[in-house]
mmCIF file of C-alpha atoms in Angstrom:
data_model
loop_
_atom_site.group_PDB
_atom_site.id
_atom_site.type_symbol
_atom_site.label_atom_id
_atom_site.label_comp_id
_atom_site.label_asym_id
_atom_site.label_seq_id
_atom_site.Cartn_x
_atom_site.Cartn_y
_atom_site.Cartn_z
ATOM 1 C CA LEU A 1061 49.888 -68.179 -92.293
ATOM 2 C CA THR A 1062 49.349 -71.493 -90.544
ATOM 3 C CA TYR A 1063 50.874 -72.520 -87.232
ATOM 4 C CA THR A 1064 51.259 -76.212 -87.984
ATOM 5 C CA LYS A 1065 51.296 -79.261 -85.727
ATOM 6 C CA LEU A 1066 54.903 -79.829 -86.801
ATOM 7 C CA ARG A 1067 55.725 -76.364 -85.493
ATOM 8 C CA TRP A 1068 54.053 -77.272 -82.184
ATOM 9 C CA PHE A 1069 56.152 -80.429 -81.815
ATOM 10 C CA LEU A 1070 59.297 -78.486 -82.737
ATOM 11 C CA THR A 1071 58.468 -76.103 -79.881
ATOM 12 C CA ILE A 1072 58.577 -79.061 -77.499
ATOM 13 C CA ALA A 1073 61.946 -80.083 -78.954
ATOM 14 C CA GLY A 1074 63.201 -76.510 -78.514
ATOM 15 C CA MET A 1075 62.116 -76.506 -74.864
ATOM 16 C CA PHE A 1076 64.038 -79.723 -74.137
ATOM 17 C CA LEU A 1077 67.080 -78.350 -75.983
ATOM 18 C CA TYR A 1078 66.901 -75.172 -73.888
ATOM 19 C CA ALA A 1079 66.703 -77.200 -70.672
ATOM 20 C CA GLY A 1080 69.467 -79.571 -71.789
ATOM 21 C CA ASP A 1081 71.816 -76.689 -72.559
ATOM 22 C CA ILE A 1082 71.358 -75.235 -69.065
ATOM 23 C CA VAL A 1083 71.610 -78.604 -67.278
ATOM 24 C CA THR A 1084 74.840 -79.651 -69.031
ATOM 25 C CA ASP A 1085 76.447 -76.283 -68.317
ATOM 26 C CA ILE A 1086 75.457 -76.422 -64.637
ATOM 27 C CA SER A 1087 76.862 -79.966 -64.424
ATOM 28 C CA LEU A 1088 80.085 -78.782 -66.054
ATOM 29 C CA THR A 1089 80.300 -75.939 -63.537
ATOM 30 C CA LEU A 1090 80.122 -78.438 -60.677
ATOM 31 C CA THR A 1091 82.777 -80.611 -62.358
ATOM 32 C CA PHE A 1092 85.178 -77.683 -62.726
ATOM 33 C CA TYR A 1093 84.580 -76.719 -59.100
ATOM 34 C CA GLN A 1094 85.280 -80.250 -57.868
ATOM 35 C CA GLU A 1095 88.509 -80.276 -59.899
ATOM 36 C CA GLU A 1096 89.414 -76.913 -58.286
ATOM 37 C CA HIS A 1097 89.332 -75.060 -61.598
ATOM 38 C CA HIS A 1098 87.565 -72.211 -59.853
ATOM 39 C CA LEU A 1099 88.054 -69.621 -62.588
ATOM 40 C CA TRP A 1100 86.536 -71.870 -65.253
ATOM 41 C CA ALA A 1101 83.715 -72.839 -62.911
ATOM 42 C CA GLY A 1102 83.013 -69.165 -62.184
ATOM 43 C CA LEU A 1103 83.018 -68.185 -65.862
ATOM 44 C CA THR A 1104 80.791 -71.114 -66.853
ATOM 45 C CA LEU A 1105 78.313 -70.261 -64.104
ATOM 46 C CA GLY A 1106 78.557 -66.557 -64.904
ATOM 47 C CA PHE A 1107 77.492 -67.081 -68.520
ATOM 48 C CA ILE A 1108 74.532 -69.185 -67.362
ATOM 49 C CA VAL A 1109 73.391 -66.514 -64.893
ATOM 50 C CA LEU A 1110 73.897 -63.692 -67.410
ATOM 51 C CA GLY A 1111 71.777 -65.396 -70.081
ATOM 52 C CA LEU A 1112 69.034 -66.284 -67.612
ATOM 53 C CA LEU A 1113 68.999 -62.846 -65.980
ATOM 54 C CA VAL A 1114 68.689 -60.858 -69.203
ATOM 55 C CA SER A 1115 66.033 -63.174 -70.673
ATOM 56 C CA GLN A 1116 64.014 -62.911 -67.427
ATOM 57 C CA ILE A 1117 64.183 -59.111 -67.500
ATOM 58 C CA PHE A 1118 62.860 -58.873 -71.056
ATOM 59 C CA SER A 1119 60.298 -61.628 -70.554
ATOM 60 C CA TYR A 1120 58.947 -59.974 -67.434
ATOM 61 C CA ALA A 1121 58.857 -56.562 -69.132
ATOM 62 C CA TRP A 1122 56.840 -58.057 -71.995
ATOM 63 C CA PHE A 1123 54.454 -59.636 -69.479
ATOM 64 C CA TRP A 1124 53.952 -56.284 -67.749
ATOM 65 C CA ASP A 1125 50.389 -55.761 -68.984
ATOM 66 C CA ASP A 1126 49.355 -59.124 -67.498
ATOM 67 C CA MET A 1127 51.463 -58.749 -64.374
ATOM 68 C CA ASN A 1128 50.549 -60.768 -61.291
ATOM 69 C CA ASP A 1129 52.348 -62.105 -58.224
ATOM 70 C CA PHE A 1130 52.548 -65.587 -59.741
ATOM 71 C CA LEU A 1131 54.487 -64.336 -62.773
ATOM 72 C CA ILE A 1132 56.761 -62.221 -60.565
ATOM 73 C CA THR A 1133 57.652 -65.277 -58.494
ATOM 74 C CA LEU A 1134 58.311 -67.498 -61.508
ATOM 75 C CA HIS A 1135 60.548 -64.895 -63.175
ATOM 76 C CA THR A 1136 62.446 -64.483 -59.903
ATOM 77 C CA PHE A 1137 63.303 -68.179 -60.086
ATOM 78 C CA GLY A 1138 64.430 -67.870 -63.716
ATOM 79 C CA LEU A 1139 61.389 -69.591 -65.216
ATOM 80 C CA GLY A 1140 60.243 -66.809 -67.558
ATOM 81 C CA VAL A 1141 61.192 -68.642 -70.742
ATOM 82 C CA PHE A 1142 59.554 -71.848 -69.508
ATOM 83 C CA ILE A 1143 56.350 -69.859 -68.823
ATOM 84 C CA ARG A 1144 56.346 -68.740 -72.428
ATOM 85 C CA TYR A 1145 56.948 -72.278 -73.656
ATOM 86 C CA TYR A 1146 54.011 -73.453 -71.536
ATOM 87 C CA GLN A 1147 51.668 -70.729 -72.790
ATOM 88 C CA LEU A 1148 52.606 -71.244 -76.428
ATOM 89 C CA LEU A 1149 52.192 -75.027 -76.191
ATOM 90 C CA LYS A 1150 48.901 -74.733 -74.300
ATOM 91 C CA LYS A 1151 47.328 -72.206 -76.654
ATOM 92 C CA GLY A 1152 48.799 -73.886 -79.700
ATOM 93 C CA PHE A 1153 47.284 -77.211 -78.608
ATOM 94 C CA ALA A 1154 43.889 -75.547 -78.173
ATOM 95 C CA VAL A 1155 43.998 -74.000 -81.644
ATOM 96 C CA LEU A 1156 45.393 -77.022 -83.485
ATOM 97 C CA TRP A 1157 43.532 -79.882 -81.843
ATOM 98 C CA ILE A 1158 40.535 -78.658 -79.801
ATOM 99 C CA THR A 1159 39.003 -75.769 -81.755
ATOM 100 C CA SER A 1160 40.523 -76.238 -85.215
ATOM 101 C CA HIS A 1161 37.104 -76.556 -86.928
ATOM 102 C CA MET A 1162 35.055 -74.213 -84.717
ATOM 103 C CA HIS A 1163 35.975 -70.809 -86.200
ATOM 104 C CA THR A 1164 35.626 -68.818 -89.379
ATOM 105 C CA GLU A 1165 38.593 -68.399 -91.704
ATOM 106 C CA GLU A 1166 39.198 -64.882 -90.383
ATOM 107 C CA GLU A 1167 39.152 -66.051 -86.746
ATOM 108 C CA ARG A 1168 41.450 -68.948 -87.600
ATOM 109 C CA ARG A 1169 43.907 -66.616 -89.335
ATOM 110 C CA GLU A 1170 43.903 -64.267 -86.346
ATOM 111 C CA LYS A 1171 44.571 -67.091 -83.885
ATOM 112 C CA HIS A 1172 47.443 -68.468 -85.954
ATOM 113 C CA GLN A 1173 48.915 -64.969 -86.324
ATOM 114 C CA LYS A 1174 48.869 -64.547 -82.553
ATOM 115 C CA LEU A 1175 50.567 -67.904 -82.107
ATOM 116 C CA PHE A 1176 53.360 -66.723 -84.408
ATOM 117 C CA CYS A 1177 53.634 -63.486 -82.411
ATOM 118 C CA MET A 1178 54.015 -65.503 -79.200
ATOM 119 C CA ALA A 1179 56.554 -67.760 -80.896
ATOM 120 C CA THR A 1180 58.524 -64.726 -82.109
ATOM 121 C CA ASP A 1181 58.728 -63.250 -78.594
ATOM 122 C CA LEU A 1182 59.919 -66.627 -77.305
ATOM 123 C CA SER A 1183 62.462 -67.041 -80.083
ATOM 124 C CA MET A 1184 63.780 -63.514 -79.450
ATOM 125 C CA LEU A 1185 64.348 -64.365 -75.788
ATOM 126 C CA LYS A 1186 66.051 -67.600 -76.808
ATOM 127 C CA MET A 1187 68.337 -65.695 -79.175
ATOM 128 C CA PHE A 1188 69.312 -63.300 -76.371
ATOM 129 C CA GLU A 1189 70.088 -66.284 -74.144
ATOM 130 C CA THR A 1190 72.015 -67.999 -76.946
ATOM 131 C CA PHE A 1191 74.465 -65.147 -77.517
ATOM 132 C CA LEU A 1192 74.814 -64.278 -73.827
ATOM 133 C CA GLU A 1193 75.259 -67.883 -72.674
ATOM 134 C CA SER A 1194 75.654 -70.535 -75.398
ATOM 135 C CA ALA A 1195 78.076 -68.663 -77.693
ATOM 136 C CA PRO A 1196 80.420 -67.425 -74.903
ATOM 137 C CA GLN A 1197 80.131 -70.855 -73.277
ATOM 138 C CA LEU A 1198 81.205 -72.534 -76.502
ATOM 139 C CA LEU A 1199 84.143 -70.128 -76.790
ATOM 140 C CA LEU A 1200 85.229 -70.870 -73.221
ATOM 141 C CA GLN A 1201 85.000 -74.645 -73.625
ATOM 142 C CA VAL A 1202 86.857 -74.595 -76.973
ATOM 143 C CA TYR A 1203 89.594 -72.535 -75.324
ATOM 144 C CA ILE A 1204 89.866 -74.993 -72.416
ATOM 145 C CA VAL A 1205 90.008 -77.992 -74.788
ATOM 146 C CA LEU A 1206 92.699 -76.397 -76.967
ATOM 147 C CA LEU A 1207 94.687 -75.369 -73.927
ATOM 148 C CA GLY A 1208 94.948 -79.017 -72.900
ATOM 149 C CA HIS A 1209 95.396 -78.375 -69.157
ATOM 150 C CA ARG A 1210 92.886 -81.062 -68.170
ATOM 151 C CA LYS A 1211 91.600 -84.358 -69.463
ATOM 152 C CA ASN A 1212 88.568 -83.591 -71.577
ATOM 153 C CA SER A 1213 85.367 -85.274 -70.427
ATOM 154 C CA ILE A 1214 82.257 -86.465 -72.226
ATOM 155 C CA LEU A 1215 80.302 -83.857 -70.241
ATOM 156 C CA GLN A 1216 82.445 -81.067 -71.650
ATOM 157 C CA TYR A 1217 81.897 -82.223 -75.230
ATOM 158 C CA LEU A 1218 78.186 -82.656 -74.479
ATOM 159 C CA SER A 1219 78.021 -79.086 -73.209
ATOM 160 C CA MET A 1220 79.758 -77.867 -76.382
ATOM 161 C CA ALA A 1221 77.359 -79.880 -78.540
ATOM 162 C CA PHE A 1222 74.311 -78.429 -76.765
ATOM 163 C CA SER A 1223 75.726 -74.903 -77.150
ATOM 164 C CA PHE A 1224 76.381 -75.426 -80.857
ATOM 165 C CA ILE A 1225 72.925 -76.885 -81.517
ATOM 166 C CA SER A 1226 71.314 -74.089 -79.462
ATOM 167 C CA ILE A 1227 73.021 -71.474 -81.631
ATOM 168 C CA ALA A 1228 71.843 -73.172 -84.815
ATOM 169 C CA TRP A 1229 68.316 -73.692 -83.520
ATOM 170 C CA SER A 1230 67.844 -70.134 -82.233
ATOM 171 C CA LEU A 1231 69.140 -68.531 -85.434
ATOM 172 C CA VAL A 1232 66.801 -70.397 -87.775
ATOM 173 C CA ASP A 1233 63.842 -70.405 -85.373
ATOM 174 C CA TYR A 1234 63.978 -66.657 -84.777
ATOM 175 C CA ARG A 1235 64.497 -65.874 -88.449
ATOM 176 C CA ARG A 1236 61.509 -67.929 -89.561
ATOM 177 C CA CYS A 1237 59.245 -66.726 -86.719
ATOM 178 C CA LEU A 1238 60.128 -63.089 -87.311
ATOM 179 C CA ARG A 1239 59.392 -63.210 -91.014
ATOM 180 C CA ARG A 1240 56.082 -64.986 -90.409
ATOM 181 C CA SER A 1241 54.933 -62.532 -87.727
ATOM 182 C CA LEU A 1242 55.532 -59.358 -89.779
ATOM 183 C CA PRO A 1243 52.927 -58.679 -92.487
ATOM 184 C CA HIS A 1244 55.238 -56.593 -94.726
ATOM 185 C CA ILE A 1245 57.961 -59.271 -94.843
ATOM 186 C CA SER A 1246 57.819 -62.315 -97.107
ATOM 187 C CA GLU A 1247 58.035 -65.679 -95.373
ATOM 188 C CA MET A 1248 61.416 -67.399 -95.334
ATOM 189 C CA PRO A 1249 61.114 -70.488 -97.566
ATOM 190 C CA SER A 1250 61.985 -73.857 -96.094
ATOM 191 C CA GLY A 1251 64.406 -76.231 -97.755
ATOM 192 C CA LEU A 1252 67.504 -74.929 -99.553
ATOM 193 C CA PRO A 1253 67.226 -71.223 -98.517
ATOM 194 C CA THR A 1254 66.980 -72.194 -94.853
ATOM 195 C CA VAL A 1255 69.909 -74.646 -95.144
ATOM 196 C CA ILE A 1256 72.105 -72.075 -96.914
ATOM 197 C CA TYR A 1257 71.217 -69.384 -94.369
ATOM 198 C CA LEU A 1258 71.989 -71.774 -91.508
ATOM 199 C CA LEU A 1259 75.340 -72.733 -93.061
ATOM 200 C CA TYR A 1260 76.225 -69.068 -93.572
ATOM 201 C CA LYS A 1261 75.561 -68.264 -89.922
ATOM 202 C CA LEU A 1262 77.035 -71.399 -88.376
ATOM 203 C CA CYS A 1263 80.224 -71.368 -90.454
ATOM 204 C CA THR A 1264 80.962 -67.683 -89.859
ATOM 205 C CA ILE A 1265 80.172 -67.897 -86.136
ATOM 206 C CA THR A 1266 82.177 -71.110 -85.643
ATOM 207 C CA SER A 1267 85.245 -69.758 -87.436
ATOM 208 C CA LEU A 1268 85.072 -66.547 -85.395
ATOM 209 C CA ILE A 1269 84.759 -68.448 -82.097
ATOM 210 C CA LEU A 1270 87.786 -70.575 -83.034
ATOM 211 C CA SER A 1271 89.748 -67.420 -83.932
ATOM 212 C CA TYR A 1272 88.846 -65.820 -80.594
ATOM 213 C CA SER A 1273 90.035 -68.986 -78.819
ATOM 214 C CA LEU A 1274 93.418 -68.808 -80.579
ATOM 215 C CA PHE A 1275 93.814 -65.163 -79.599
ATOM 216 C CA LEU A 1276 92.990 -66.119 -75.988
ATOM 217 C CA ILE A 1277 95.696 -68.819 -76.097
ATOM 218 C CA LEU A 1278 98.170 -66.212 -77.333
ATOM 219 C CA SER A 1279 97.377 -63.804 -74.515
ATOM 220 C CA ALA A 1280 94.897 -63.430 -71.657
ATOM 221 C CA TYR A 1281 94.750 -59.737 -72.561
ATOM 222 C CA THR A 1282 92.543 -60.784 -75.475
ATOM 223 C CA THR A 1283 89.687 -60.492 -72.971
ATOM 224 C CA VAL A 1284 90.399 -56.758 -72.824
ATOM 225 C CA ALA A 1285 90.373 -56.561 -76.621
ATOM 226 C CA LEU A 1286 87.060 -58.455 -76.761
ATOM 227 C CA SER A 1287 85.609 -56.037 -74.197
ATOM 228 C CA ILE A 1288 86.668 -53.128 -76.393
ATOM 229 C CA VAL A 1289 85.059 -54.794 -79.420
ATOM 230 C CA TRP A 1290 81.833 -55.192 -77.422
ATOM 231 C CA LEU A 1291 81.901 -51.500 -76.432
ATOM 232 C CA LEU A 1292 82.466 -50.445 -80.041
ATOM 233 C CA MET A 1293 79.571 -52.610 -81.245
ATOM 234 C CA THR A 1294 77.339 -51.187 -78.516
ATOM 235 C CA MET A 1295 78.349 -47.644 -79.474
ATOM 236 C CA TRP A 1296 77.469 -48.388 -83.103
ATOM 237 C CA THR A 1297 74.049 -49.646 -81.981
ATOM 238 C CA ASN A 1298 73.573 -46.417 -80.010
ATOM 239 C CA ILE A 1299 74.510 -44.351 -83.058
ATOM 240 C CA LEU A 1300 71.829 -46.182 -85.038
ATOM 241 C CA GLN A 1301 69.275 -45.152 -82.381
ATOM 242 C CA THR A 1302 67.373 -48.428 -82.149
ATOM 243 C CA ASN A 1303 63.783 -48.255 -80.891
ATOM 244 C CA PHE A 1304 63.065 -51.803 -79.785
ATOM 245 C CA CYS A 1305 61.739 -51.035 -76.269
ATOM 246 C CA SER A 1306 59.259 -48.557 -74.835
ATOM 247 C CA SER A 1307 61.492 -47.963 -71.791
ATOM 248 C CA LYS A 1308 64.807 -46.105 -72.032
ATOM 249 C CA VAL A 1309 66.389 -48.439 -69.482
ATOM 250 C CA LEU A 1310 65.299 -51.540 -71.396
ATOM 251 C CA GLU A 1311 66.419 -49.949 -74.659
ATOM 252 C CA ALA A 1312 69.874 -49.388 -73.174
ATOM 253 C CA LEU A 1313 69.970 -53.032 -72.066
ATOM 254 C CA TYR A 1314 68.828 -54.151 -75.517
ATOM 255 C CA ARG A 1315 71.684 -52.228 -77.141
ATOM 256 C CA LEU A 1316 74.171 -53.846 -74.766
ATOM 257 C CA VAL A 1317 72.836 -57.269 -75.757
ATOM 258 C CA VAL A 1318 73.013 -56.424 -79.476
ATOM 259 C CA GLY A 1319 76.631 -55.400 -78.885
ATOM 260 C CA VAL A 1320 77.316 -58.959 -77.699
ATOM 261 C CA ILE A 1321 75.476 -60.483 -80.680
ATOM 262 C CA LEU A 1322 77.545 -58.359 -83.069
ATOM 263 C CA MET A 1323 80.715 -59.856 -81.598
ATOM 264 C CA PHE A 1324 79.662 -63.178 -83.115
ATOM 265 C CA THR A 1325 77.506 -62.368 -86.140
ATOM 266 C CA PHE A 1326 76.027 -59.505 -88.145
ATOM 267 C CA PHE A 1327 72.661 -58.298 -86.840
ATOM 268 C CA ASN A 1328 70.496 -55.797 -88.717
ATOM 269 C CA VAL A 1329 68.803 -53.682 -86.065
ATOM 270 C CA LYS A 1330 67.265 -50.874 -88.121
ATOM 271 C CA GLY A 1331 66.044 -52.269 -91.432
ATOM 272 C CA HIS A 1332 68.122 -49.834 -93.490
ATOM 273 C CA ASP A 1333 70.302 -50.793 -96.449
ATOM 274 C CA THR A 1334 73.121 -52.751 -94.815
ATOM 275 C CA LYS A 1335 75.327 -53.652 -97.783
ATOM 276 C CA VAL A 1336 78.150 -51.314 -96.748
ATOM 277 C CA ALA A 1337 77.896 -52.258 -93.068
ATOM 278 C CA MET A 1338 77.974 -55.980 -93.895
ATOM 279 C CA ARG A 1339 81.009 -55.540 -96.168
ATOM 280 C CA ILE A 1340 82.911 -53.714 -93.419
ATOM 281 C CA TYR A 1341 81.827 -56.240 -90.785
ATOM 282 C CA TYR A 1342 82.800 -59.340 -92.744
ATOM 283 C CA SER A 1343 86.013 -57.782 -94.072
ATOM 284 C CA THR A 1344 87.095 -57.251 -90.465
ATOM 285 C CA PHE A 1345 85.897 -60.749 -89.623
ATOM 286 C CA THR A 1346 88.022 -62.166 -92.458
ATOM 287 C CA LEU A 1347 91.126 -60.328 -91.252
ATOM 288 C CA LEU A 1348 90.687 -61.761 -87.753
ATOM 289 C CA ASN A 1349 90.277 -65.282 -89.107
ATOM 290 C CA VAL A 1350 93.399 -65.016 -91.236
ATOM 291 C CA ALA A 1351 95.476 -63.320 -88.528
ATOM 292 C CA SER A 1352 94.748 -65.699 -85.640
ATOM 293 C CA PRO A 1353 96.378 -68.891 -87.043
ATOM 294 C CA ILE A 1354 99.309 -66.917 -88.504
ATOM 295 C CA LEU A 1355 100.060 -65.166 -85.205
ATOM 296 C CA LEU A 1356 99.806 -68.415 -83.249
ATOM 297 C CA ALA A 1357 102.193 -70.155 -85.651
ATOM 298 C CA VAL A 1358 104.713 -67.283 -85.420
ATOM 299 C CA LEU A 1359 104.483 -66.487 -81.698
ATOM 300 C CA MET A 1360 103.856 -69.988 -80.331
ATOM 301 C CA PRO A 1361 105.524 -72.452 -82.730
ATOM 302 C CA GLN A 1362 105.707 -74.997 -79.887
ATOM 303 C CA PHE A 1363 101.918 -75.340 -79.790
ATOM 304 C CA ASN A 1364 100.539 -78.781 -80.744
ATOM 305 C CA GLU A 1365 100.964 -78.934 -84.538
ATOM 306 C CA ASN A 1366 98.255 -81.525 -85.183
ATOM 307 C CA THR A 1367 95.699 -79.609 -83.143
ATOM 308 C CA ILE A 1368 96.510 -76.269 -84.695
ATOM 309 C CA LEU A 1369 96.350 -77.743 -88.204
ATOM 310 C CA VAL A 1370 92.815 -78.997 -87.603
ATOM 311 C CA VAL A 1371 91.766 -75.661 -86.082
ATOM 312 C CA ASP A 1372 93.302 -73.710 -88.975
ATOM 313 C CA ILE A 1373 91.404 -75.834 -91.498
ATOM 314 C CA LEU A 1374 88.161 -75.306 -89.585
ATOM 315 C CA ILE A 1375 88.726 -71.548 -89.350
ATOM 316 C CA LEU A 1376 89.675 -70.937 -92.980
ATOM 317 C CA GLY A 1377 87.295 -73.565 -94.366
ATOM 318 C CA GLY A 1378 84.418 -72.285 -92.250
ATOM 319 C CA MET A 1379 85.151 -68.708 -93.247
ATOM 320 C CA PHE A 1380 85.228 -69.531 -96.950
ATOM 321 C CA LEU A 1381 82.078 -71.678 -96.860
ATOM 322 C CA GLY A 1382 80.240 -69.173 -94.653
ATOM 323 C CA LEU A 1383 80.992 -66.208 -96.924
ATOM 324 C CA LEU A 1384 80.115 -68.274 -100.000
ATOM 325 C CA CYS A 1385 76.739 -69.155 -98.454
ATOM 326 C CA LEU A 1386 76.259 -65.503 -97.469
ATOM 327 C CA VAL A 1387 76.703 -64.342 -101.076
ATOM 328 C CA LEU A 1388 74.581 -67.180 -102.441
ATOM 329 C CA TYR A 1389 71.752 -66.535 -99.978
ATOM 330 C CA TYR A 1390 71.471 -62.792 -100.526
ATOM 331 C CA MET A 1391 71.998 -62.947 -104.288
ATOM 332 C CA ARG A 1392 69.809 -65.934 -105.184
ATOM 333 C CA LEU A 1393 67.737 -67.228 -102.272
ATOM 334 C CA HIS A 1394 66.796 -64.239 -100.150
ATOM 335 C CA PRO A 1395 62.983 -63.744 -100.030
ATOM 336 C CA THR A 1396 61.945 -60.333 -101.298
ATOM 337 C CA THR A 1397 60.045 -57.997 -99.000
ATOM 338 C CA LYS A 1398 56.470 -57.116 -99.846
ATOM 339 C CA LEU A 1399 57.284 -53.412 -99.481
ATOM 340 C CA PRO A 1400 60.146 -52.478 -101.841
ATOM 341 C CA ASP A 1401 61.417 -49.565 -99.722
ATOM 342 C CA THR A 1402 62.191 -51.662 -96.651
ATOM 343 C CA ASP A 1403 65.186 -53.831 -95.916
ATOM 344 C CA GLU A 1404 65.152 -56.962 -93.820
ATOM 345 C CA VAL A 1405 65.551 -56.242 -90.117
ATOM 346 C CA ASP A 1406 66.821 -58.658 -87.485
ATOM 347 C CA GLY A 1407 65.691 -56.596 -84.497
ATOM 348 C CA LEU A 1408 62.025 -55.769 -84.043
ATOM 349 C CA SER A 1409 60.830 -52.203 -83.774
ATOM 350 C CA LYS A 1410 59.055 -50.837 -80.714
ATOM 351 C CA GLU A 1411 55.827 -50.434 -82.638
ATOM 352 C CA ASN A 1412 55.730 -54.089 -83.699
ATOM 353 C CA ASN A 1413 56.469 -55.284 -80.167
ATOM 354 C CA SER A 1414 53.815 -53.045 -78.641
ATOM 355 C CA MET A 1415 51.230 -54.262 -81.123
ATOM 356 C CA ARG A 1416 52.011 -57.887 -80.361
ATOM 357 C CA ARG A 1417 52.000 -57.475 -76.596
ATOM 358 C CA MET A 1418 48.774 -55.511 -76.427
ATOM 359 C CA ARG A 1419 46.901 -58.174 -78.372
ATOM 360 C CA THR A 1420 45.420 -60.650 -75.911
ATOM 361 C CA PHE A 1421 44.982 -64.191 -77.112
ATOM 362 C CA VAL A 1422 41.307 -64.947 -77.806
ATOM 363 C CA GLN A 1423 40.380 -67.897 -75.617
ATOM 364 C CA PRO A 1424 38.649 -70.783 -77.456
#
């Protein structure tokens, strides 16, 4: 495994994308507040705080072995993810440019493996933040745009664009980092497999977000239904008895976060055979996508026909393309695991996390 210079530069791009997503959402919060849309301002700010808070908690917990007052202060100000970006870029620069020819092959392999472990921790935190902030934020902004109660601004579309790109970036980045950091899992090939996987995730998530927005337009009580869905997904995660964290409190928080992720996309948390679970999940997902435009057309025929036609095409087209890419990826392009008795897992186990966090980076 080689942590390349391209990967290092992509980390910089990811850091600016992360910052841009937060800045545009904060700016949008201020805009809503100035326009006296206090509920929208509160929800937009709430999603920002939720994503930052949870990512800080996990980041700080993973820094526990190296705890000092400086790190405590920085995490208090919500800078935990930026600390990890800084450390990864600093140590990656040292390995790639300063000491690249000063070590044996075994030492070089160990350093690159540790860089991938650091990158995987960072990408996991980014994925938490994405589904606690970017995905709900995108749903909220799509709902506001479709509702048509205000003149849409460039800032609002910019916020939606940053949220969409953040979702895409975090999905592919975490997937590739995870597979590279685990020795028993084959690396995810670049090129067509990555593109197909990205299309599968983006199309299914986008169509589901649009369906949720239509249900919200139909009734504000959809928020209650979404809360119930989240509780059911969290209960399912509890039934699976995940073992991601060493602390029971953190494990409970992790399961709550996975419950949110499962509201938007399938997430394999145990590494068991998931064919049946995926069929049930995406069958339900298909029913929701078909039902939302039909119910809106029947119950609110006065809704803007041109708008709803575009949304319907995006929902059904995205669903069809996403499921097609799902089947294509897992039937033809999915990398095989090195151990035949294991299935691909999206969530890391406690053992793998402990191993990564106890390994200190060898200074050059």
